[in-house]
Coordinates of C-alpha atoms in Angstrom, one line a residue:
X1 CA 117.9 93.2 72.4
X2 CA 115.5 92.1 69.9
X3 CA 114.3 95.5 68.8
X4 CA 111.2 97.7 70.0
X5 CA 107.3 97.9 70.3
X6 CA 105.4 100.9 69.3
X7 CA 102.6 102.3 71.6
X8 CA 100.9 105.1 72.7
X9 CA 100.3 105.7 76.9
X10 CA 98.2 108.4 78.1
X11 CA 98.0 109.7 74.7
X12 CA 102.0 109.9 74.7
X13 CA 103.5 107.5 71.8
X14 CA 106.7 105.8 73.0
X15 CA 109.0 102.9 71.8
X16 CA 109.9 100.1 74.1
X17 CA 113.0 97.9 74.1
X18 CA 111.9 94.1 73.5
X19 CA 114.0 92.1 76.2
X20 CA 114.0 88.6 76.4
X21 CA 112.8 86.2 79.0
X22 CA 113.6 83.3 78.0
X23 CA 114.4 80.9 74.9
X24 CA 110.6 81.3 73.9
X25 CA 109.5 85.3 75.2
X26 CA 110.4 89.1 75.2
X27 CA 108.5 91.1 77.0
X28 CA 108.7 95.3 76.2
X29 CA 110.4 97.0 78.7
X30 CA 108.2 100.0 80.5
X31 CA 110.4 102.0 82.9
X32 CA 109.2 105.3 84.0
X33 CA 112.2 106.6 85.1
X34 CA 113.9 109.7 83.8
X35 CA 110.4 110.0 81.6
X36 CA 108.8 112.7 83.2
X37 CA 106.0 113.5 80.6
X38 CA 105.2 109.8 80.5
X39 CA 104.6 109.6 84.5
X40 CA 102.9 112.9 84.6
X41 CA 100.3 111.9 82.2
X42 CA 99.8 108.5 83.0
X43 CA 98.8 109.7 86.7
X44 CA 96.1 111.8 85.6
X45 CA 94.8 109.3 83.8
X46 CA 94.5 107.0 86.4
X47 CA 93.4 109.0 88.9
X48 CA 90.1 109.8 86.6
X49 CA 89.8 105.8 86.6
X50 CA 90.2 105.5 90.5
X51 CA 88.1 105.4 93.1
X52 CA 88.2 107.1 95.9
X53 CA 91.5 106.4 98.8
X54 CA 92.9 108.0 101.6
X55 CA 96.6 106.8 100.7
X56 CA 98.6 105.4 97.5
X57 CA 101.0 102.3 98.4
X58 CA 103.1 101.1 95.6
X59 CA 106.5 98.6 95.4
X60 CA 110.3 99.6 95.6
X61 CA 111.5 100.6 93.0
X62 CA 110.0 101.2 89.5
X63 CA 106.5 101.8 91.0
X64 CA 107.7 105.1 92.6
X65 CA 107.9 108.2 90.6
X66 CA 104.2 106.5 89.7
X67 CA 103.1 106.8 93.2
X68 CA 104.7 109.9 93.9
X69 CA 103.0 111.9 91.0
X70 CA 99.6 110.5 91.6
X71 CA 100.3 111.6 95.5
X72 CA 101.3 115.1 94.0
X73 CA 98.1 115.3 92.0
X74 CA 96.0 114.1 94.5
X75 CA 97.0 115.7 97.8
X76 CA 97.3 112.3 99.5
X77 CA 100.2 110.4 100.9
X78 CA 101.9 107.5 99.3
X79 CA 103.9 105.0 101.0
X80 CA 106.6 102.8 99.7
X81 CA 106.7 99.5 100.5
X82 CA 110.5 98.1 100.7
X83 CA 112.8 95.5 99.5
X84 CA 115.0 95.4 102.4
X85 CA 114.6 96.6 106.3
X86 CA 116.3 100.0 106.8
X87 CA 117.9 101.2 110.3
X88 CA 115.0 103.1 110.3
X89 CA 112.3 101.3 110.3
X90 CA 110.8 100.0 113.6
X91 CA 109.0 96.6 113.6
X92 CA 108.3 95.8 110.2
X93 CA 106.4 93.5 108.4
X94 CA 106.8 91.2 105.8
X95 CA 105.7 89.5 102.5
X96 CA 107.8 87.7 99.8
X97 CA 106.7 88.0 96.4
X98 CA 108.4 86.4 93.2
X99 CA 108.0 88.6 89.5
X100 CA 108.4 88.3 86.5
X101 CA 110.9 90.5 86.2
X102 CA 113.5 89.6 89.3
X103 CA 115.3 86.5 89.3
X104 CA 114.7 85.3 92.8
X105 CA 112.4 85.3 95.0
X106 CA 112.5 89.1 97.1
X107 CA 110.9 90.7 100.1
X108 CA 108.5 93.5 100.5
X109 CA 108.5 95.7 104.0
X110 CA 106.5 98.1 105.4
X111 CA 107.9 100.2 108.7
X112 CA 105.4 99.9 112.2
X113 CA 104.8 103.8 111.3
X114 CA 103.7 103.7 107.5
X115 CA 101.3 100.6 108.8
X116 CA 99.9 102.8 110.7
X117 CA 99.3 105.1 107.8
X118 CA 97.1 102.0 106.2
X119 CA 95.1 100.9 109.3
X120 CA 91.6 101.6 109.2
X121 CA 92.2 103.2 105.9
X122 CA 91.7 103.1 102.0
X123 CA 94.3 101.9 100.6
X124 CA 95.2 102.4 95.9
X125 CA 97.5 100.2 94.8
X126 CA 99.8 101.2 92.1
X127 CA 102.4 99.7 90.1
X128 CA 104.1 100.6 86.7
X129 CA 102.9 97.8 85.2
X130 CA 100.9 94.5 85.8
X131 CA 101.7 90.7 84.8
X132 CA 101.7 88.1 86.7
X133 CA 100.2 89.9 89.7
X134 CA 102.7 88.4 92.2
X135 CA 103.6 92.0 93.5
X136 CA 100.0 93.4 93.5
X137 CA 99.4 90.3 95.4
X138 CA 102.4 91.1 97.9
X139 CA 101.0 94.3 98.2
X140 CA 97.6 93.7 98.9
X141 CA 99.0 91.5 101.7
X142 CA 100.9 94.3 103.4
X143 CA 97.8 96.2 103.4
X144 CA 95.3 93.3 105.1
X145 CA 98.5 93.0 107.8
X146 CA 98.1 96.8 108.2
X147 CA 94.6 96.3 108.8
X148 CA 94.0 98.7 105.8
X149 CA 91.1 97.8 103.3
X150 CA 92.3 98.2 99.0
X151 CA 90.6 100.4 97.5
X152 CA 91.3 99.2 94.1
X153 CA 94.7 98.0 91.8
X154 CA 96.3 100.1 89.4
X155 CA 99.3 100.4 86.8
X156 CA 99.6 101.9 84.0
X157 CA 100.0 98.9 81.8
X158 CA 98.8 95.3 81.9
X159 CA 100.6 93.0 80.3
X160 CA 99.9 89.8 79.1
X161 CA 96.9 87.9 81.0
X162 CA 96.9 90.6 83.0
X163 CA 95.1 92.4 80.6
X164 CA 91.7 90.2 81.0
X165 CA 91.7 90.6 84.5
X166 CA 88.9 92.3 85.8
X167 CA 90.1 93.2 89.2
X168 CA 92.2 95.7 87.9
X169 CA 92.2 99.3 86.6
X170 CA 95.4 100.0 84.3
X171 CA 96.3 102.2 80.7
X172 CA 97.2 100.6 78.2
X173 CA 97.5 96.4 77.0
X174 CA 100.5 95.4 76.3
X175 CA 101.6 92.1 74.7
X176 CA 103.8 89.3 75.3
X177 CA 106.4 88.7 72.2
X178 CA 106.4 84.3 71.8
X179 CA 109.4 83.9 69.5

């Protein structure tokens, strides 16, 4: 690793690990889990930025304890949209989505039931953080397939571009490291 970046989320200072991308980029590393504090706080926060929803729907995997703890603070459900079909889940559907962060290219599914969750409904997007948009995008899709309308995008950190987007509600900026 190529050392950390210093920055305060929610009001809550933390240090993240620079990992590189390639020959030419780190990105900081932002993972949520095991941080408790971090995910509590960064919920309320965005929920005061939110509009109004009837439920959350975020990505497997590093989206969830996000998702959950705004559900929690909010009384609404949150569904999680998968990366691979589950006995489970009857009739699913389907959207491919390439980030930054995975090597290839992966697919997001949502069970028959929780598209019936969306339909007709409200529907916050959240994700832990925002860069190329490739899984908000995936996500939004899933939503318009569920006949559900987005209410708005959200993460706690935008990263990169991301961060002059105005379609968008997130945190914090945070920067890409060109070596």
């Amino acid at each position: 690793m190529a050392g950390t970046y210093k920055m305060k989320i929610a009001g809550l200072e933390r240090e993240l690990p620079l990992c590189p991308i390639n020959e030419k980029l780190d990105i900081a590393a932002f993972v949520m889990f095991s941080d408790v504090e971090i995910t509590v706080a960064s919920a309320a926060e965005l929920l005061k930025k939110c509009p109004d929803f009837d439920v959350i729907l975020t990505a497997e995997s590093k989206g969830i304890p996000l998702g959950y703890e705004m559900a929690r603070q909010s009384g609404k459900p949150y569904i999680v949209a998968r990366k691979s079909v589950k006995l489970y889940m009857g009739d699913p559907i389907a959207v491919a989505v390439k980030s930054i962060t995975t090597e290839s290219e992966q697919t997001l599914y949502l069970s028959a039931e929780k598209a019936e969750m969306i339909r007709g409904k409200c529907v916050l997007i959240v994700d832990d953080v925002i860069s190329t948009g490739e899984s908000l995008n995936a996500l939004e899709k899933l939503v318009e397939a569920a006949k559900g309308e987005t209410s708005a995008k959200a993460a706690v950190l935008a990263e990169g571009d991301a961060a002059d987007r105005t379609d968008i509600i997130f945190l914090e900026k945070l920067p890409l490291f060109f070596k």
